[in-house]
Amino acid sequence: MRYIPVTSADREEMLKKIGIHFIDQLFDMPTDMLTHLSKPLNLPAPLPEMEVMALMEKFAKEGEIAASKTSFLGGGINRHYLPATISALISRGEFLTAYTPYQPEASQGTLQALYEFQTYIALLSGMDVANASLYDGATATAEAVLMAKRINKKGKTVYVSCALHPHYREVLRTYLQDVDIPIVELAFDAKTGKTILAPTMMNDALALVVGYPNYFGIIEDLKEAREVATKVGALLISVTTEALSLAILKPPGEFGVDIFVGEGQSFGLPPSFGGPLLGLIATKDAYVRNLPGRLIGRGKDKNGKDAFVIVIATREQHIKREKATSNICTNEALCATIAGMYLTAYGKTGLANLAKQNAVKAFRLREKLAKIPGVSIPFSGATFNEFVIRTKKSGAQLLRNLLAGRQIFGGINLSVHYHKNPKDILVSVTEMNTDEDMDKFVHALREILK
Amino acid sequence: MRYIPVTSADREEMLKKIGIHFIDQLFDMPTDMLTHLSKPLNLPAPLPEMEVMALMEKFAKEGEIAASKTSFLGGGINRHYLPATISALISRGEFLTAYTPYQPEASQGTLQALYEFQTYIALLSGMDVANASLYDGATATAEAVLMAKRINKKGKTVYVSCALHPHYREVLRTYLQDVDIPIVELAFDAKTGKTILAPTMMNDALALVVGYPNYFGIIEDLKEAREVATKVGALLISVTTEALSLAILKPPGEFGVDIFVGEGQSFGLPPSFGGPLLGLIATKDAYVRNLPGRLIGRGKDKNGKDAFVIVIATREQHIKREKATSNICTNEALCATIAGMYLTAYGKTGLANLAKQNAVKAFRLREKLAKIPGVSIPFSGATFNEFVIRTKKSGAQLLRNLLAGRQIFGGINLSVHYHKNPKDILVSVTEMNTDEDMDKFVHALREILK
Amino acid sequence: MIHSDTEKLIFEQGRAGRTGIDVEGVCLIELDDALSPELRRGPLAGFPEVSEPEMVRHYTRLSQRNVGIDDTFYPLGSCTMKYNPRINEAVASMKGFTNLHPAMPQTETQNAFRILWELEQMLNEICGMDAFTLNPVAGAHGELTGLKIIRAAIRARGEKRDKVLIPTSAHGTNPASAMLAGFTPVNIEVNPDGSVNLEALEKALDENVAAMMITNPSTLGLFETNIKKIADMLHAKGAFLYCDGANLNALVGIARPGDMGFDVIQTNTHKTFSTPHGGGGPGAGPVGVKKELVPFLPSPRIEKFDKEKFGKVLFVPVYDKQSIGRIHSYYGNFLVLLRAYCYLRTMGARGLREVAEAAVLNANYLRVSLAEIGYRVPFNRMCMHECLLTDENMPSGITTLDIAKRLIGKGYHPMTIYFPLTVHGAMLIEPTETETKETLDEFIQAMKEIAEEAKANPNLLHDAPHNTPVQRVDDVGANRPLNLNLRWKQQ
Amino acid sequence: MIHSDTEKLIFEQGRAGRTGIDVEGVCLIELDDALSPELRRGPLAGFPEVSEPEMVRHYTRLSQRNVGIDDTFYPLGSCTMKYNPRINEAVASMKGFTNLHPAMPQTETQNAFRILWELEQMLNEICGMDAFTLNPVAGAHGELTGLKIIRAAIRARGEKRDKVLIPTSAHGTNPASAMLAGFTPVNIEVNPDGSVNLEALEKALDENVAAMMITNPSTLGLFETNIKKIADMLHAKGAFLYCDGANLNALVGIARPGDMGFDVIQTNTHKTFSTPHGGGGPGAGPVGVKKELVPFLPSPRIEKFDKEKFGKVLFVPVYDKQSIGRIHSYYGNFLVLLRAYCYLRTMGARGLREVAEAAVLNANYLRVSLAEIGYRVPFNRMCMHECLLTDENMPSGITTLDIAKRLIGKGYHPMTIYFPLTVHGAMLIEPTETETKETLDEFIQAMKEIAEEAKANPNLLHDAPHNTPVQRVDDVGANRPLNLNLRWKQQ
Ligand SMILES: Cc1ncc(COP(=O)(O)O)c(C=O)c1O
Ligand SMILES: Cc1ncc(COP(=O)(O)O)c(C=O)c1O
């Protein structure tokens, strides 16, 4: 086996040293458990590398075809261009094949990359401090609520915008199911697409959770949310599923958000059928000891030289066990490193320009679509690079028509999660969409709705 | 511009230091030559990375389609599987972005990799010593003849097998055109496909050049070639265009070949539309100072520790100028490094098994094709993984038929270079050809020739 | 190679006006129409402005300040730092996988579903379980998922058990996951060799116990010999037995947790199934369960609908009513699972068995050899995939930490230290099956030198490492509230 | 990071029975049928037997014993060590290019031909030439090709000139190529500043001169101010003017060799057009010519046949009767040319001009700054893309070699040393346009420290470098006939 260097000579010598004669003697367990001889595993026969490659290329064909179609899919998994530098750098074995940087002297590369990532997320979110990653935006949202509970001992119920990504709400429900934090969902305004904040109903609030932008692409009013949260004594948690929006929108920190969470996939990760992703979390200095997950600090070595090292590990499970702020151990470190690379590759003006380009492109398409007879823009709220259209057809039917004849993924059918809006489609526009793509979409929609 | 970090502030500061005011003052040349202002270059407008990527992906589509067809093309560019380890390792910047290892203390990686490559080629060819690469098999053949001339001062004419790769002969002709080494081409035996060696005609011979295997895939008789060469006082040069054959055939060194040359593309380089390739050359210890190109030696550093370093550079142009053994400077170092990786990845048994598999597969296909009415195997000589078939149709027509209806590249039409054999096709079979590929070929041929 | 000994933060590099990847600006008037200025932020203050060559050099240099399995022996116990095959990386970067969007209609992504479905079947077979969810993205995430499943099953039974028993030698994620799942973790004392103390278990076991979490092989690298008895004890009380499968590498192809009485198991692909650790992730933590628990698996699951009924095979994500619900935004870490799939297709049954055999062989070879040169091996029995040493035999003042740091100086990544917590000065050494005997012998030699240095020149150890980009890091200092520095700030 | 300080040869690693990439064995009886045993060799004696993890670790470690542009400043004069864009690497690894076989029918590979054809047009425009061949695979190969073209043209004229004039400051490949092309190279003395001595030229110029090869900017980094006069002198005698275009980076977008009177030029893609140097290759050396010489270009050339005539645009490789013939097995280094193509599509006219401007700016900044700290800059005029120093101002005993080796110890790759040969103790420093001012300033600082060390502690320089995998290498020793060791041999 090409991954296992033990030869029969090696085996003999080592068995001898150990003082036994047969490999099976190594397995110091009840023999009735050693099932390998009686019942060898029933797995597909091993394939040589060339055949694995051929098989996987065959499997990948379908996806290549799908990915070559014109796409306006978004909804939390965002299509962005990946600079060629990134894959060249991230595949370096020193990054790829290292593990948790518990030994700082042997891990300054990973540590510094993560410290830079923390800085980037803090700068983007306008918060004081960010951690070194969580699993994804959805679990980050759940972790944020649990964190809020640790901070806000008085609050009881978490109020969650119904316009928050439906999957995030589902994950939140799973996480909170057995931990005595009731969830109340807040409806959204059918005109603006923004969450309806009714402070009078929320006086047991532990935390208030809103999307920024929300699932409909609408930029929620964080100023109002802050006021309401303060009024009811709740912590304000904002959730960003399209991290690129942070490069153009007023940062959550500016509104006094207590905990910012988000999905960082936009920063250099391909859609990847939904994973790996990159959970973001950031907060105020005062709450830093309540943060879940890993934190990298800048300290000194014994000669006083700058050195990076894991800090406040006393929050983490390997030290605090059941009293830890979270159970997270393995996180998304490599994805965080990628995000750092991505943000560096774009830089100050590049990232801002990219976000602007997304906003303008989405705006253009929205304007064009709105002019098509039979299409309306149901929500008046401002958007970044995603928006909802409403047509006279069912969303499912319309998307089928767009795909079948015209090879267009027209967006996400909102009726799956919002049964009351069966004709709404969530359309995402990024720098990946050319003017021709958009014209094609407009043209197709016009035809279908004729 | 993302590759050029000079900002306008940088520029100002630097100009000031230099003591000038404008960039144009840097260009200390007659102003009438500074054409950039009057006649800016007429080039396509610059494209952002994303658009270059899209453009090149579009261009690459055609090739993907072509490459997805069943192929039996060989003829000096061989289709072999590339282990996934190689691209991961060779793309490391420390290998990729270094240059000629003139400074050994900063280049031990490149130097050791090339020293190992030299060893591999010596082991495979059975010669004493190999260099660190030449451009390709064709120019290596030309260099070998020039080298022979330096060694064999008495000889005059080079006798070249007509069954040597036609492009190699063309390159040889170009190289020798102005340097007073006449070329005489030796015919091949129409029955065996082997070169006809007639010592009586060759008494002014400087060197004898034969393929091993030759262009028809036939394994030439190097024993006889050695005897003839010795008899007429010529150096024997053998040329291998499918380097994998060295893993199964008796090595040229065993026959007493004086200079071995070859094309190393089989060792980890994709077909690449014919380049970059990897010129191999190896010889006897006695002739080492006549070798063209770079040689890496194992020496010591000042503490007596093993160290690798360029040696006998006194043959090279940068020291010996017009008296150098060749003009070569930049060579194919990265390709040689790849070849070393490839040979390491396969190793002793893997490489032998691979060669055996090629031989067996080719044999099977040859047998099957030979049974088809209307197909014959014109040459009786033994072959490795390439062989010639002769049909009742013109080669060109047959190949068109195979491609058009059946998406098969059936081989190379030999009539382009061998006008007397208009119905001959050179078929190459490697590990890349599955049993289904071969059955498809057999089936198609049977149909076309019905 | 040698570099100027610090690499500046990226925020301290670059200069105003430099640009990286080029993006055209937009027309400001149009921008104002698209997004009103009052919603927009100012410039990205603090962001670096660097050119592409600066970016490439920065990250190249950072990587050179790290070690990985690719460049050295990395026997980090409990982490299974095995070789990460490059074909898996090649496959995981195929556009036909990376560019799949999870919102594409299911008909467009059948192969992705097929791969997930087939992977599930293979994991079932390897672990002896009835079904797997692939959605958890790490071991701890799997633990949480597994415990939630148990909770749902107990709830479905109409019961209300809220205790989870956890041996004191367990990994920290176990009690933390139990808390997160809303259970009360109860520590169960272990015997000195890390095995569960049956009397302690007996005592703690009551009708309020939902489950016990056991790591098998244990975090001390030893097989839990009484596992079937423990399973029977728990099952008799209506509790579930949970397997922390982080150490599965010792068992693959040899024995199956499902056959030992485990009801739930989480596996760690980044350990057993060769997916890269990436400096701390991403991983994947598929969770397998026995039949009784299948309805509670998280949503979605991939089901295969057969030809007979649908004209063609169809893979469909399904949502079970009894499911604990969603635990990840989509299907988990697809690209990580894809690598695990390739690995299993490469290894087959026989290959996996060789994995466990070689992993255990290597660990025992180290155990015996290191004991021979004077290190204390607390348990004189065969270990599984890792062996445990302590610093007890060292001259006074020499600690496990010193040994670890000295190993760094000798070019190695150290073993896991001070874990498990139940063993004083623990050094947990997991060589994995992908290391050569030569490497093990060199490592033994290095450990021997260290033992000698510990006597002859203890300061060499206290000061270690010497030749690294930074020397012994002062983590106490870095943690002092006034020093705490978690991000760069603009001056 | 730090490793055991030697990396064994791959031949000294592994063990019998280990396998790398797996290939099934064959049936021996069938093998005997396929290829008779008497034609076959025995086992590959001496070949290593290593597993994949060993292979990956070996090459990872070797790479870590090297420096490249990616990790440090590499101001190797005459080599244009500029940043190698990663997008070009990504494109050059697209299967749609790498898997093209040159024997595929032309109709299947039109885009590959189109790329080559368009690249030719862009090179024509950049250099001011009428046609280019892309077939030469390196600068020296281009020189040979260019000289062969000249020879063919002269032959076609019915003349028989056999001298090629070459300034003594020229790169070694120039005289070597002239020899290889069957010419007699004649050395032309240069002025101290490396420019052609017009009197010497006058004297040497006769009807037997086929061509003169001039590097412009010269190998001293200075523009050949008299170039038009020289061109006129040669043309008046019926000789050709050849441009060694290795230094084209100083001119792109600013001035065109074709406009200066050059008849032939070779370019080095691995220098000017950012293709990686790969530890010494592969490169590409396209050769451009003026109209008169077009018929003699090597075969094949790619021609574009127009829509009007053929219904669609068609790119076809053609073979001219007057051509010097084939100089490479196929079309040259296609994947290298592809990278150059991407680079030019990325840069455009304005980008190229910025290249030259920044390259020359950086070089002059170094020139002035290094002169200021005491290094001798022999020519007090603006340099082009590289600046030349000598060791003349150094304390006695300190040589250019010492300075270079000390730079290695400080984390840099040194400049080119002892070239050109006409300048004693030459240090040729080419920063390229892709380096930052900060890097240049740090380099200046390092050079300043070295100048101080040279006075205070000369042994520090003689002994340098200190912190590299190997220290000062004894190349004299390695070259002694008895020591000569060009390969590993089985004991
Ligand atoms: C025994 C054990 N259990 C659980 C875990 C947690 O796994 P993960 O880090 O993937 O969350 C680990 C991780 O190191 C472990 O060693
Ligand atoms: C001035 C000059 N001419 C020619 C060459 C030869 O180019 P190549 O190495 O590509 O053959 C070089 C290479 O360094 C050079 O510097």
CSV table of N, CA and C in Angstrom, one decimal, chain C residues 245-322:
chain,number,residue,atom,x,y,z
C,245,GLY,N,-15.1,8.4,18.7
C,245,GLY,CA,-14.3,7.6,17.7
C,245,GLY,C,-13.0,8.3,17.2
C,246,ALA,N,-12.5,9.2,18.0
C,246,ALA,CA,-11.3,9.9,17.5
C,246,ALA,C,-10.2,8.9,17.3
C,247,ASN,N,-10.2,7.8,18.1
C,247,ASN,CA,-9.1,6.9,18.0
C,247,ASN,C,-9.4,5.7,17.1
C,248,LEU,N,-10.3,5.8,16.2
C,248,LEU,CA,-10.7,4.7,15.3
C,248,LEU,C,-9.6,4.2,14.5
C,249,ASN,N,-8.5,4.9,14.3
C,249,ASN,CA,-7.4,4.5,13.5
C,249,ASN,C,-6.9,3.1,14.0
C,250,ALA,N,-7.0,2.9,15.2
C,250,ALA,CA,-6.5,1.6,15.8
C,250,ALA,C,-7.3,0.4,15.4
C,251,LEU,N,-8.6,0.7,15.0
C,251,LEU,CA,-9.5,-0.4,14.9
C,251,LEU,C,-9.9,-0.7,13.4
C,252,VAL,N,-9.7,0.3,12.5
C,252,VAL,CA,-10.3,0.1,11.2
C,252,VAL,C,-9.9,-1.2,10.5
C,253,GLY,N,-10.9,-1.9,10.1
C,253,GLY,CA,-10.6,-3.2,9.4
C,253,GLY,C,-10.3,-4.4,10.4
C,254,ILE,N,-10.2,-4.0,11.7
C,254,ILE,CA,-9.9,-5.0,12.7
C,254,ILE,C,-11.1,-5.4,13.6
C,255,ALA,N,-11.7,-4.3,14.0
C,255,ALA,CA,-12.9,-4.5,15.0
C,255,ALA,C,-13.8,-3.4,14.8
C,256,ARG,N,-15.1,-3.6,15.1
C,256,ARG,CA,-16.1,-2.5,14.8
C,256,ARG,C,-16.8,-2.1,16.1
C,257,PRO,N,-16.8,-0.8,16.4
C,257,PRO,CA,-17.4,-0.3,17.6
C,257,PRO,C,-18.9,-0.8,17.7
C,258,GLY,N,-19.6,-0.9,16.5
C,258,GLY,CA,-20.9,-1.4,16.6
C,258,GLY,C,-21.0,-2.8,17.2
C,259,ASP,N,-20.0,-3.6,16.9
C,259,ASP,CA,-20.1,-4.9,17.4
C,259,ASP,C,-19.7,-5.0,18.9
C,260,MET,N,-19.2,-3.9,19.5
C,260,MET,CA,-18.8,-3.9,20.9
C,260,MET,C,-20.0,-3.4,21.8
C,261,GLY,N,-21.1,-3.0,21.1
C,261,GLY,CA,-22.2,-2.5,21.9
C,261,GLY,C,-22.4,-1.0,21.9
C,262,PHE,N,-21.6,-0.3,21.1
C,262,PHE,CA,-21.8,1.1,21.0
C,262,PHE,C,-23.1,1.4,20.2
C,263,ASP,N,-23.8,2.4,20.7
C,263,ASP,CA,-25.1,2.8,20.0
C,263,ASP,C,-24.8,4.0,19.1
C,264,VAL,N,-23.9,4.8,19.4
C,264,VAL,CA,-23.6,6.0,18.6
C,264,VAL,C,-22.1,6.1,18.5
C,265,ILE,N,-21.6,6.6,17.4
C,265,ILE,CA,-20.1,6.9,17.3
C,265,ILE,C,-19.9,8.1,16.5
C,266,GLN,N,-19.0,9.0,16.9
C,266,GLN,CA,-18.5,10.0,15.9
C,266,GLN,C,-17.2,9.7,15.4
C,267,THR,N,-17.0,9.9,14.2
C,267,THR,CA,-15.6,9.6,13.6
C,267,THR,C,-15.0,11.0,13.2
C,268,ASN,N,-13.7,11.0,13.1
C,268,ASN,CA,-13.0,12.2,12.7
C,268,ASN,C,-12.3,12.0,11.4
C,269,THR,N,-12.9,12.5,10.3
C,269,THR,CA,-12.3,12.2,9.0
C,269,THR,C,-10.9,12.7,9.0
C,270,HIS,N,-10.6,13.9,9.6
C,270,HIS,CA,-9.3,14.4,9.6
C,270,HIS,C,-8.3,13.6,10.3
C,271,LYS,N,-8.7,12.7,11.1
C,271,LYS,CA,-7.8,11.7,11.7
C,271,LYS,C,-7.8,10.4,10.9
C,272,THR,N,-8.8,9.6,11.1
C,272,THR,CA,-8.8,8.3,10.6
C,272,THR,C,-8.8,8.3,9.0
C,273,PHE,N,-9.4,9.2,8.4
C,273,PHE,CA,-9.6,9.1,7.0
C,273,PHE,C,-8.8,10.1,6.2
C,274,SER,N,-7.7,10.5,6.8
C,274,SER,CA,-6.6,11.2,6.0
C,274,SER,C,-6.9,12.5,5.5
C,275,THR,N,-8.0,13.2,5.9
C,275,THR,CA,-8.2,14.5,5.4
C,275,THR,C,-7.3,15.5,6.1
C,276,PRO,N,-6.8,16.5,5.5
C,276,PRO,CA,-5.7,17.3,6.1
C,276,PRO,C,-6.3,18.1,7.3
C,277,HIS,N,-5.4,18.4,8.3
C,277,HIS,CA,-5.8,19.1,9.5
C,277,HIS,C,-5.8,20.6,9.3
C,278,GLY,N,-5.1,21.1,8.3
C,278,GLY,CA,-5.2,22.5,8.0
C,278,GLY,C,-4.9,23.5,9.0
C,279,GLY,N,-4.0,23.2,10.0
C,279,GLY,CA,-3.7,24.1,11.0
C,279,GLY,C,-4.8,24.2,12.0
C,280,GLY,N,-5.7,23.3,12.0
C,280,GLY,CA,-6.8,23.3,13.0
C,280,GLY,C,-8.2,23.1,12.4
C,281,GLY,N,-8.3,22.7,11.2
C,281,GLY,CA,-9.5,22.4,10.5
C,281,GLY,C,-9.5,23.0,9.1
C,282,PRO,N,-10.5,22.8,8.3
C,282,PRO,CA,-11.8,22.1,8.6
C,282,PRO,C,-11.6,20.5,8.6
C,283,GLY,N,-12.5,20.0,9.4
C,283,GLY,CA,-12.6,18.5,9.5
C,283,GLY,C,-13.9,18.0,9.1
C,284,ALA,N,-14.3,16.9,9.5
C,284,ALA,CA,-15.7,16.4,9.4
C,284,ALA,C,-15.8,15.4,10.5
C,285,GLY,N,-17.0,15.3,11.1
C,285,GLY,CA,-17.3,14.4,12.2
C,285,GLY,C,-18.5,13.6,12.0
C,286,PRO,N,-18.6,12.7,11.0
C,286,PRO,CA,-19.8,11.9,10.7
C,286,PRO,C,-20.2,11.1,12.0
C,287,VAL,N,-21.5,11.0,12.2
C,287,VAL,CA,-22.0,10.3,13.3
C,287,VAL,C,-22.8,9.1,12.9
C,288,GLY,N,-22.4,7.9,13.4
C,288,GLY,CA,-23.2,6.7,13.1
C,288,GLY,C,-24.0,6.2,14.3
C,289,VAL,N,-25.1,5.6,14.0
C,289,VAL,CA,-26.1,5.2,15.0
C,289,VAL,C,-26.6,3.8,14.7
C,290,LYS,N,-27.1,3.2,15.7
C,290,LYS,CA,-27.8,1.9,15.6
C,290,LYS,C,-29.3,2.2,15.2
C,291,LYS,N,-29.9,1.2,14.7
C,291,LYS,CA,-31.3,1.3,14.1
C,291,LYS,C,-32.2,2.1,14.9
C,292,GLU,N,-32.3,1.9,16.2
C,292,GLU,CA,-33.2,2.6,17.1
C,292,GLU,C,-33.1,4.1,17.0
C,293,LEU,N,-31.9,4.5,16.6
C,293,LEU,CA,-31.7,6.0,16.7
C,293,LEU,C,-31.8,6.7,15.3
C,294,VAL,N,-31.9,5.8,14.3
C,294,VAL,CA,-31.9,6.4,12.9
C,294,VAL,C,-32.9,7.5,12.7
C,295,PRO,N,-34.1,7.4,13.2
C,295,PRO,CA,-35.1,8.4,12.9
C,295,PRO,C,-34.7,9.8,13.4
C,296,PHE,N,-33.8,9.8,14.4
C,296,PHE,CA,-33.5,11.1,15.0
C,296,PHE,C,-32.2,11.8,14.4
C,297,LEU,N,-31.6,11.2,13.4
C,297,LEU,CA,-30.5,11.8,12.7
C,297,LEU,C,-30.8,13.1,12.2
C,298,PRO,N,-29.8,14.0,12.2
C,298,PRO,CA,-30.1,15.4,11.7
C,298,PRO,C,-30.5,15.4,10.3
C,299,SER,N,-31.1,16.5,9.9
C,299,SER,CA,-31.6,16.7,8.5
C,299,SER,C,-30.7,17.7,7.8
C,300,PRO,N,-30.6,17.6,6.5
C,300,PRO,CA,-31.1,16.5,5.7
C,300,PRO,C,-30.2,15.3,5.7
C,301,ARG,N,-30.9,14.1,5.3
C,301,ARG,CA,-30.1,12.9,5.1
C,301,ARG,C,-30.2,12.6,3.6
C,302,ILE,N,-29.3,11.9,3.0
C,302,ILE,CA,-29.4,11.5,1.6
C,302,ILE,C,-30.0,10.2,1.5
C,303,GLU,N,-31.1,10.0,0.8
C,303,GLU,CA,-31.6,8.7,0.6
C,303,GLU,C,-31.6,8.3,-0.9
C,304,LYS,N,-31.5,7.0,-1.1
C,304,LYS,CA,-31.4,6.5,-2.4
C,304,LYS,C,-32.8,5.9,-2.8
C,305,PHE,N,-33.3,6.3,-3.9
C,305,PHE,CA,-34.6,5.8,-4.3
C,305,PHE,C,-34.3,4.9,-5.5
C,306,ASP,N,-34.9,3.8,-5.5
C,306,ASP,CA,-34.4,2.8,-6.4
C,306,ASP,C,-35.1,2.8,-7.8
C,307,LYS,N,-34.3,2.3,-8.7
C,307,LYS,CA,-34.6,2.2,-10.1
C,307,LYS,C,-36.1,1.7,-10.3
C,308,GLU,N,-36.3,0.6,-9.6
C,308,GLU,CA,-37.6,-0.1,-9.8
C,308,GLU,C,-38.7,0.9,-9.7
C,309,LYS,N,-38.7,1.8,-8.7
C,309,LYS,CA,-39.8,2.7,-8.5
C,309,LYS,C,-39.8,3.9,-9.3
C,310,PHE,N,-38.6,4.4,-9.6
C,310,PHE,CA,-38.5,5.7,-10.2
C,310,PHE,C,-37.9,5.8,-11.6
C,311,GLY,N,-37.7,4.6,-12.2
C,311,GLY,CA,-37.2,4.5,-13.5
C,311,GLY,C,-35.7,4.7,-13.6
C,312,LYS,N,-35.2,5.5,-12.6
C,312,LYS,CA,-33.7,5.5,-12.5
C,312,LYS,C,-33.4,5.8,-11.0
C,313,VAL,N,-32.1,5.5,-10.7
C,313,VAL,CA,-31.7,5.7,-9.3
C,313,VAL,C,-31.7,7.2,-9.1
C,314,LEU,N,-32.2,7.5,-7.9
C,314,LEU,CA,-32.3,8.9,-7.6
C,314,LEU,C,-31.8,9.1,-6.1
C,315,PHE,N,-31.0,10.1,-5.9
C,315,PHE,CA,-30.5,10.4,-4.6
C,315,PHE,C,-31.2,11.7,-4.2
C,316,VAL,N,-31.8,11.7,-3.0
C,316,VAL,CA,-32.6,12.8,-2.6
C,316,VAL,C,-32.3,13.2,-1.1
C,317,PRO,N,-32.1,14.4,-0.8
C,317,PRO,CA,-32.0,14.8,0.6
C,317,PRO,C,-33.4,14.8,1.2
C,318,VAL,N,-33.5,14.1,2.4
C,318,VAL,CA,-34.8,14.0,3.0
C,318,VAL,C,-34.8,14.6,4.4
C,319,TYR,N,-35.9,14.9,4.9
C,319,TYR,CA,-36.1,15.6,6.2
C,319,TYR,C,-37.0,14.7,7.0
C,320,ASP,N,-36.5,14.1,8.1
C,320,ASP,CA,-37.4,13.2,8.9
C,320,ASP,C,-38.1,14.0,10.0
C,321,LYS,N,-39.3,13.7,10.2
C,321,LYS,CA,-40.1,14.5,11.2
C,321,LYS,C,-39.5,14.4,12.6
C,322,GLN,N,-38.9,13.2,12.9
C,322,GLN,CA,-38.4,12.9,14.2
C,322,GLN,C,-36.9,13.5,14.3
